[in-house]
């Protein structure tokens, strides 16, 4: 059996207020072509379908249109979707009765029976090949919020981690009771595993009850493959081939410009994985960092001016650019200078990142509490400026600060 593993689509995401629906649609169109070409029999989507709990109508239409077209092209395709921490479990599950008619399973939260026990039958799903034969069982575990995690009896060191491990064990045991010889067990999860490399700019940390990351030991040896979501960089967990983050299909921030965005094609031979192949996602719109490392403004303007880009590029395909400037003093005309340098170029200015040379504070510059009480606002302003720019504040800036303080004092007197 052959299935595809993908996650973290973040439909509806904007990049510094720029709409990205064109890029997401390009990915979804490409994925359908890829599924047909590679003769996939299942598609596993490991959470964060949408970027927010209340996605736009455009994002929702893209998602459901994709499901419709995928099933039209591949009627036998099994599709299993779990919610991520960005998704609304209820919103994702709302159309489940309709999607079930298309053989699309959506798991937003941990379902429970009337007696409060977990409905394992809804979390353990069969995966069938093109001939309709069950070739694997899928443990479809969505992002687990505190209310989803079963309580463990007795004293435990970390109730959250123990509860998650217990839930996976329950589902695994249920699957083992169902499976026939040579049927594989596949686990889905949306979580942060120990040792996983994160993207600081675009991934929300999952910290519940003090737990930052989960141990790979929660996946039993009977699990042939773990299809994980949440981390945007494609990576193995603990260097184990069968425990994988496929990563996001698009760079969610400029910190991810060098990621190799991909989906994973996984082949099963009876109850084992025989092959895992990364299929790289073509980038519909480039993200540029000019320059790669922050540089003085003069050098940055030269680099921007030298960019040679096709002028007839449609707006939705124009590259996003993050301009990285190192300053040693305030530069009021910074944005205007940058905009002037890229005027007429097929670029969208998404971000200007400024940085300053780091400076070590000497002991002579430290201030005691008594000295701090005696400092005037002008003194503090001077120290802050000196610390940031390694220079004395210019006279005109000091004068403007004094004027601001006097205006503030006058306002206070009027109010009193």
PDB file of N, CA, C and O in Angstrom, residues 177-234:
ATOM      1  N   UNK A 177      -5.964  -5.666  18.322  1.00  0.00           N
ATOM      2  CA  UNK A 177      -7.062  -6.636  18.414  1.00  0.00           C
ATOM      3  C   UNK A 177      -7.831  -6.757  17.101  1.00  0.00           C
ATOM      4  O   UNK A 177      -8.439  -7.793  16.824  1.00  0.00           O
ATOM      5  N   UNK A 178      -7.788  -5.679  16.302  1.00  0.00           N
ATOM      6  CA  UNK A 178      -8.531  -5.665  15.041  1.00  0.00           C
ATOM      7  C   UNK A 178      -7.722  -6.206  13.865  1.00  0.00           C
ATOM      8  O   UNK A 178      -8.284  -6.813  12.955  1.00  0.00           O
ATOM      9  N   UNK A 179      -6.441  -5.949  13.876  1.00  0.00           N
ATOM     10  CA  UNK A 179      -5.656  -6.222  12.672  1.00  0.00           C
ATOM     11  C   UNK A 179      -5.459  -7.711  12.425  1.00  0.00           C
ATOM     12  O   UNK A 179      -5.393  -8.525  13.349  1.00  0.00           O
ATOM     13  N   UNK A 180      -5.329  -8.006  11.149  1.00  0.00           N
ATOM     14  CA  UNK A 180      -5.038  -9.358  10.688  1.00  0.00           C
ATOM     15  C   UNK A 180      -3.550  -9.436  10.347  1.00  0.00           C
ATOM     16  O   UNK A 180      -2.867  -8.409  10.245  1.00  0.00           O
ATOM     17  N   UNK A 181      -3.014 -10.623  10.170  1.00  0.00           N
ATOM     18  CA  UNK A 181      -1.589 -10.742   9.821  1.00  0.00           C
ATOM     19  C   UNK A 181      -1.246  -9.884   8.601  1.00  0.00           C
ATOM     20  O   UNK A 181      -2.028  -9.770   7.658  1.00  0.00           O
ATOM     21  N   UNK A 182      -0.070  -9.268   8.647  1.00  0.00           N
ATOM     22  CA  UNK A 182       0.485  -8.457   7.558  1.00  0.00           C
ATOM     23  C   UNK A 182      -0.198  -7.099   7.379  1.00  0.00           C
ATOM     24  O   UNK A 182       0.023  -6.421   6.382  1.00  0.00           O
ATOM     25  N   UNK A 183      -1.030  -6.693   8.330  1.00  0.00           N
ATOM     26  CA  UNK A 183      -1.601  -5.347   8.300  1.00  0.00           C
ATOM     27  C   UNK A 183      -0.765  -4.433   9.186  1.00  0.00           C
ATOM     28  O   UNK A 183      -0.457  -4.775  10.330  1.00  0.00           O
ATOM     29  N   UNK A 184      -0.384  -3.276   8.658  1.00  0.00           N
ATOM     30  CA  UNK A 184       0.491  -2.335   9.388  1.00  0.00           C
ATOM     31  C   UNK A 184      -0.321  -1.440  10.315  1.00  0.00           C
ATOM     32  O   UNK A 184      -1.541  -1.304  10.169  1.00  0.00           O
ATOM     33  N   UNK A 185       0.376  -0.822  11.260  1.00  0.00           N
ATOM     34  CA  UNK A 185      -0.248   0.159  12.151  1.00  0.00           C
ATOM     35  C   UNK A 185       0.468   1.495  11.957  1.00  0.00           C
ATOM     36  O   UNK A 185       1.696   1.587  12.084  1.00  0.00           O
ATOM     37  N   UNK A 186      -0.318   2.517  11.638  1.00  0.00           N
ATOM     38  CA  UNK A 186       0.191   3.862  11.389  1.00  0.00           C
ATOM     39  C   UNK A 186      -0.377   4.798  12.450  1.00  0.00           C
ATOM     40  O   UNK A 186      -1.574   4.757  12.750  1.00  0.00           O
ATOM     41  N   UNK A 187       0.471   5.628  13.042  1.00  0.00           N
ATOM     42  CA  UNK A 187       0.024   6.587  14.066  1.00  0.00           C
ATOM     43  C   UNK A 187       0.086   7.999  13.509  1.00  0.00           C
ATOM     44  O   UNK A 187       1.077   8.385  12.877  1.00  0.00           O
ATOM     45  N   UNK A 188      -0.981   8.765  13.737  1.00  0.00           N
ATOM     46  CA  UNK A 188      -0.981  10.192  13.426  1.00  0.00           C
ATOM     47  C   UNK A 188      -0.920  10.978  14.728  1.00  0.00           C
ATOM     48  O   UNK A 188      -1.519  10.570  15.728  1.00  0.00           O
ATOM     49  N   UNK A 189      -0.215  12.098  14.701  1.00  0.00           N
ATOM     50  CA  UNK A 189      -0.155  12.948  15.887  1.00  0.00           C
ATOM     51  C   UNK A 189       0.209  14.372  15.515  1.00  0.00           C
ATOM     52  O   UNK A 189       0.900  14.607  14.517  1.00  0.00           O
ATOM     53  N   UNK A 190      -0.285  15.313  16.316  1.00  0.00           N
ATOM     54  CA  UNK A 190       0.102  16.711  16.150  1.00  0.00           C
ATOM     55  C   UNK A 190       0.656  17.160  17.494  1.00  0.00           C
ATOM     56  O   UNK A 190      -0.094  17.450  18.433  1.00  0.00           O
ATOM     57  N   UNK A 191       1.979  17.185  17.585  1.00  0.00           N
ATOM     58  CA  UNK A 191       2.623  17.402  18.879  1.00  0.00           C
ATOM     59  C   UNK A 191       4.084  17.800  18.662  1.00  0.00           C
ATOM     60  O   UNK A 191       4.591  17.760  17.544  1.00  0.00           O
ATOM     61  N   UNK A 192       4.730  18.187  19.742  1.00  0.00           N
ATOM     62  CA  UNK A 192       6.154  18.538  19.699  1.00  0.00           C
ATOM     63  C   UNK A 192       6.925  17.426  20.397  1.00  0.00           C
ATOM     64  O   UNK A 192       6.769  17.202  21.592  1.00  0.00           O
ATOM     65  N   UNK A 193       7.761  16.727  19.620  1.00  0.00           N
ATOM     66  CA  UNK A 193       8.544  15.622  20.173  1.00  0.00           C
ATOM     67  C   UNK A 193       9.893  16.119  20.671  1.00  0.00           C
ATOM     68  O   UNK A 193      10.434  17.113  20.178  1.00  0.00           O
ATOM     69  N   UNK A 194      10.441  15.432  21.640  1.00  0.00           N
ATOM     70  CA  UNK A 194      11.753  15.776  22.202  1.00  0.00           C
ATOM     71  C   UNK A 194      12.797  15.820  21.083  1.00  0.00           C
ATOM     72  O   UNK A 194      12.892  14.912  20.253  1.00  0.00           O
ATOM     73  N   UNK A 195      13.565  16.903  21.056  1.00  0.00           N
ATOM     74  CA  UNK A 195      14.629  17.039  20.070  1.00  0.00           C
ATOM     75  C   UNK A 195      14.189  17.645  18.759  1.00  0.00           C
ATOM     76  O   UNK A 195      15.016  17.891  17.880  1.00  0.00           O
ATOM     77  N   UNK A 196      12.887  17.911  18.617  1.00  0.00           N
ATOM     78  CA  UNK A 196      12.390  18.487  17.368  1.00  0.00           C
ATOM     79  C   UNK A 196      12.868  19.918  17.176  1.00  0.00           C
ATOM     80  O   UNK A 196      12.852  20.720  18.104  1.00  0.00           O
ATOM     81  N   UNK A 197      13.297  20.234  15.954  1.00  0.00           N
ATOM     82  CA  UNK A 197      13.807  21.574  15.649  1.00  0.00           C
ATOM     83  C   UNK A 197      12.653  22.481  15.241  1.00  0.00           C
ATOM     84  O   UNK A 197      11.915  22.191  14.297  1.00  0.00           O
ATOM     85  N   UNK A 198      12.489  23.593  15.973  1.00  0.00           N
ATOM     86  CA  UNK A 198      11.345  24.463  15.729  1.00  0.00           C
ATOM     87  C   UNK A 198      11.734  25.706  14.939  1.00  0.00           C
ATOM     88  O   UNK A 198      12.911  26.065  14.850  1.00  0.00           O
ATOM     89  N   UNK A 199      10.710  26.343  14.354  1.00  0.00           N
ATOM     90  CA  UNK A 199      10.869  27.628  13.686  1.00  0.00           C
ATOM     91  C   UNK A 199      10.322  28.685  14.637  1.00  0.00           C
ATOM     92  O   UNK A 199       9.120  28.768  14.857  1.00  0.00           O
ATOM     93  N   UNK A 200      11.212  29.485  15.231  1.00  0.00           N
ATOM     94  CA  UNK A 200      10.815  30.420  16.278  1.00  0.00           C
ATOM     95  C   UNK A 200       9.794  31.445  15.797  1.00  0.00           C
ATOM     96  O   UNK A 200       8.973  31.916  16.558  1.00  0.00           O
ATOM     97  N   UNK A 201       9.834  31.805  14.531  1.00  0.00           N
ATOM     98  CA  UNK A 201       8.986  32.899  14.053  1.00  0.00           C
ATOM     99  C   UNK A 201       7.561  32.486  13.742  1.00  0.00           C
ATOM    100  O   UNK A 201       6.674  33.323  13.690  1.00  0.00           O
ATOM    101  N   UNK A 202       7.305  31.191  13.521  1.00  0.00           N
ATOM    102  CA  UNK A 202       5.977  30.840  13.014  1.00  0.00           C
ATOM    103  C   UNK A 202       5.278  29.706  13.749  1.00  0.00           C
ATOM    104  O   UNK A 202       4.112  29.440  13.467  1.00  0.00           O
ATOM    105  N   UNK A 203       5.940  29.030  14.657  1.00  0.00           N
ATOM    106  CA  UNK A 203       5.310  27.908  15.346  1.00  0.00           C
ATOM    107  C   UNK A 203       4.949  28.288  16.776  1.00  0.00           C
ATOM    108  O   UNK A 203       5.783  28.786  17.525  1.00  0.00           O
ATOM    109  N   UNK A 204       3.703  28.057  17.126  1.00  0.00           N
ATOM    110  CA  UNK A 204       3.301  28.274  18.509  1.00  0.00           C
ATOM    111  C   UNK A 204       3.858  27.148  19.363  1.00  0.00           C
ATOM    112  O   UNK A 204       3.725  25.983  19.028  1.00  0.00           O
ATOM    113  N   UNK A 205       4.453  27.525  20.470  1.00  0.00           N
ATOM    114  CA  UNK A 205       4.946  26.493  21.377  1.00  0.00           C
ATOM    115  C   UNK A 205       3.764  25.769  22.016  1.00  0.00           C
ATOM    116  O   UNK A 205       2.751  26.369  22.334  1.00  0.00           O
ATOM    117  N   UNK A 206       3.895  24.478  22.171  1.00  0.00           N
ATOM    118  CA  UNK A 206       2.872  23.687  22.847  1.00  0.00           C
ATOM    119  C   UNK A 206       3.396  23.406  24.249  1.00  0.00           C
ATOM    120  O   UNK A 206       4.244  22.544  24.449  1.00  0.00           O
ATOM    121  N   UNK A 207       2.912  24.145  25.213  1.00  0.00           N
ATOM    122  CA  UNK A 207       3.355  23.972  26.592  1.00  0.00           C
ATOM    123  C   UNK A 207       2.126  23.836  27.463  1.00  0.00           C
ATOM    124  O   UNK A 207       1.395  24.794  27.671  1.00  0.00           O
ATOM    125  N   UNK A 208       1.861  22.645  27.940  1.00  0.00           N
ATOM    126  CA  UNK A 208       0.698  22.397  28.781  1.00  0.00           C
ATOM    127  C   UNK A 208       1.168  21.674  30.033  1.00  0.00           C
ATOM    128  O   UNK A 208       1.803  20.639  29.954  1.00  0.00           O
ATOM    129  N   UNK A 209       0.859  22.231  31.184  1.00  0.00           N
ATOM    130  CA  UNK A 209       1.256  21.588  32.427  1.00  0.00           C
ATOM    131  C   UNK A 209       2.756  21.468  32.577  1.00  0.00           C
ATOM    132  O   UNK A 209       3.253  20.558  33.234  1.00  0.00           O
ATOM    133  N   UNK A 210       3.514  22.372  31.950  1.00  0.00           N
ATOM    134  CA  UNK A 210       4.969  22.342  32.086  1.00  0.00           C
ATOM    135  C   UNK A 210       5.647  21.419  31.103  1.00  0.00           C
ATOM    136  O   UNK A 210       6.867  21.332  31.055  1.00  0.00           O
ATOM    137  N   UNK A 211       4.876  20.704  30.277  1.00  0.00           N
ATOM    138  CA  UNK A 211       5.470  19.776  29.319  1.00  0.00           C
ATOM    139  C   UNK A 211       5.738  20.487  28.012  1.00  0.00           C
ATOM    140  O   UNK A 211       4.823  21.015  27.398  1.00  0.00           O
ATOM    141  N   UNK A 212       6.963  20.526  27.587  1.00  0.00           N
ATOM    142  CA  UNK A 212       7.303  21.195  26.330  1.00  0.00           C
ATOM    143  C   UNK A 212       7.363  20.209  25.170  1.00  0.00           C
ATOM    144  O   UNK A 212       7.001  20.533  24.061  1.00  0.00           O
ATOM    145  N   UNK A 213       7.808  18.987  25.414  1.00  0.00           N
ATOM    146  CA  UNK A 213       7.945  18.038  24.316  1.00  0.00           C
ATOM    147  C   UNK A 213       7.705  16.621  24.819  1.00  0.00           C
ATOM    148  O   UNK A 213       7.948  16.301  25.983  1.00  0.00           O
ATOM    149  N   UNK A 214       7.231  15.777  23.910  1.00  0.00           N
ATOM    150  CA  UNK A 214       6.881  14.405  24.240  1.00  0.00           C
ATOM    151  C   UNK A 214       7.993  13.458  23.803  1.00  0.00           C
ATOM    152  O   UNK A 214       8.717  13.728  22.845  1.00  0.00           O
ATOM    153  N   UNK A 215       8.102  12.347  24.490  1.00  0.00           N
ATOM    154  CA  UNK A 215       9.153  11.379  24.196  1.00  0.00           C
ATOM    155  C   UNK A 215       8.717  10.425  23.093  1.00  0.00           C
ATOM    156  O   UNK A 215       7.560   9.984  23.041  1.00  0.00           O
ATOM    157  N   UNK A 216       9.668  10.079  22.229  1.00  0.00           N
ATOM    158  CA  UNK A 216       9.379   9.138  21.144  1.00  0.00           C
ATOM    159  C   UNK A 216       9.079   7.739  21.675  1.00  0.00           C
ATOM    160  O   UNK A 216       8.537   6.904  20.950  1.00  0.00           O
ATOM    161  N   UNK A 217       9.396   7.500  22.937  1.00  0.00           N
ATOM    162  CA  UNK A 217       9.152   6.179  23.516  1.00  0.00           C
ATOM    163  C   UNK A 217       7.662   5.857  23.618  1.00  0.00           C
ATOM    164  O   UNK A 217       7.286   4.712  23.860  1.00  0.00           O
ATOM    165  N   UNK A 218       6.797   6.879  23.427  1.00  0.00           N
ATOM    166  CA  UNK A 218       5.353   6.605  23.513  1.00  0.00           C
ATOM    167  C   UNK A 218       4.862   5.830  22.287  1.00  0.00           C
ATOM    168  O   UNK A 218       3.762   5.305  22.283  1.00  0.00           O
ATOM    169  N   UNK A 219       5.695   5.751  21.235  1.00  0.00           N
ATOM    170  CA  UNK A 219       5.322   4.972  20.064  1.00  0.00           C
ATOM    171  C   UNK A 219       5.863   3.550  20.217  1.00  0.00           C
ATOM    172  O   UNK A 219       7.069   3.316  20.209  1.00  0.00           O
ATOM    173  N   UNK A 220       4.961   2.621  20.342  1.00  0.00           N
ATOM    174  CA  UNK A 220       5.290   1.212  20.522  1.00  0.00           C
ATOM    175  C   UNK A 220       6.019   0.662  19.296  1.00  0.00           C
ATOM    176  O   UNK A 220       5.875   1.179  18.179  1.00  0.00           O
ATOM    177  N   UNK A 221       6.758  -0.410  19.485  1.00  0.00           N
ATOM    178  CA  UNK A 221       7.500  -1.036  18.377  1.00  0.00           C
ATOM    179  C   UNK A 221       6.559  -1.564  17.300  1.00  0.00           C
ATOM    180  O   UNK A 221       6.972  -1.781  16.155  1.00  0.00           O
ATOM    181  N   UNK A 222       5.282  -1.760  17.648  1.00  0.00           N
ATOM    182  CA  UNK A 222       4.319  -2.229  16.658  1.00  0.00           C
ATOM    183  C   UNK A 222       3.910  -1.145  15.668  1.00  0.00           C
ATOM    184  O   UNK A 222       3.277  -1.446  14.653  1.00  0.00           O
ATOM    185  N   UNK A 223       4.232   0.108  15.967  1.00  0.00           N
ATOM    186  CA  UNK A 223       3.884   1.208  15.067  1.00  0.00           C
ATOM    187  C   UNK A 223       4.873   1.231  13.903  1.00  0.00           C
ATOM    188  O   UNK A 223       6.058   1.488  14.092  1.00  0.00           O
ATOM    189  N   UNK A 224       4.371   0.976  12.702  1.00  0.00           N
ATOM    190  CA  UNK A 224       5.249   0.916  11.533  1.00  0.00           C
ATOM    191  C   UNK A 224       5.700   2.301  11.097  1.00  0.00           C
ATOM    192  O   UNK A 224       6.808   2.471  10.583  1.00  0.00           O
ATOM    193  N   UNK A 225       4.826   3.313  11.310  1.00  0.00           N
ATOM    194  CA  UNK A 225       5.163   4.664  10.871  1.00  0.00           C
ATOM    195  C   UNK A 225       4.347   5.652  11.699  1.00  0.00           C
ATOM    196  O   UNK A 225       3.156   5.428  11.960  1.00  0.00           O
ATOM    197  N   UNK A 226       4.978   6.748  12.129  1.00  0.00           N
ATOM    198  CA  UNK A 226       4.294   7.829  12.836  1.00  0.00           C
ATOM    199  C   UNK A 226       4.312   9.061  11.945  1.00  0.00           C
ATOM    200  O   UNK A 226       5.390   9.588  11.628  1.00  0.00           O
ATOM    201  N   UNK A 227       3.121   9.513  11.535  1.00  0.00           N
ATOM    202  CA  UNK A 227       2.977  10.685  10.662  1.00  0.00           C
ATOM    203  C   UNK A 227       2.662  11.888  11.538  1.00  0.00           C
ATOM    204  O   UNK A 227       1.528  12.063  11.983  1.00  0.00           O
ATOM    205  N   UNK A 228       3.671  12.725  11.767  1.00  0.00           N
ATOM    206  CA  UNK A 228       3.546  13.805  12.746  1.00  0.00           C
ATOM    207  C   UNK A 228       3.369  15.164  12.086  1.00  0.00           C
ATOM    208  O   UNK A 228       3.837  15.408  10.974  1.00  0.00           O
ATOM    209  N   UNK A 229       2.693  16.045  12.812  1.00  0.00           N
ATOM    210  CA  UNK A 229       2.529  17.422  12.390  1.00  0.00           C
ATOM    211  C   UNK A 229       2.871  18.359  13.526  1.00  0.00           C
ATOM    212  O   UNK A 229       2.976  17.963  14.673  1.00  0.00           O
ATOM    213  N   UNK A 230       3.066  19.624  13.218  1.00  0.00           N
ATOM    214  CA  UNK A 230       3.322  20.759  14.108  1.00  0.00           C
ATOM    215  C   UNK A 230       4.632  21.452  13.770  1.00  0.00           C
ATOM    216  O   UNK A 230       4.675  22.665  13.652  1.00  0.00           O
ATOM    217  N   UNK A 231       5.722  20.730  13.605  1.00  0.00           N
ATOM    218  CA  UNK A 231       6.997  21.358  13.272  1.00  0.00           C
ATOM    219  C   UNK A 231       7.093  21.561  11.764  1.00  0.00           C
ATOM    220  O   UNK A 231       6.789  20.661  10.985  1.00  0.00           O
ATOM    221  N   UNK A 232       7.529  22.748  11.351  1.00  0.00           N
ATOM    222  CA  UNK A 232       7.515  23.107   9.934  1.00  0.00           C
ATOM    223  C   UNK A 232       8.735  22.614   9.165  1.00  0.00           C
ATOM    224  O   UNK A 232       8.733  22.620   7.932  1.00  0.00           O
ATOM    225  N   UNK A 233       9.773  22.215   9.876  1.00  0.00           N
ATOM    226  CA  UNK A 233      10.953  21.654   9.223  1.00  0.00           C
ATOM    227  C   UNK A 233      10.802  20.144   9.122  1.00  0.00           C
ATOM    228  O   UNK A 233      10.593  19.470  10.139  1.00  0.00           O
ATOM    229  N   UNK A 234      10.907  19.596   7.908  1.00  0.00           N
ATOM    230  CA  UNK A 234      10.838  18.149   7.734  1.00  0.00           C
ATOM    231  C   UNK A 234      12.015  17.507   8.461  1.00  0.00           C
ATOM    232  O   UNK A 234      13.164  17.907   8.271  1.00  0.00           O
TER     233      UNK A 234
END
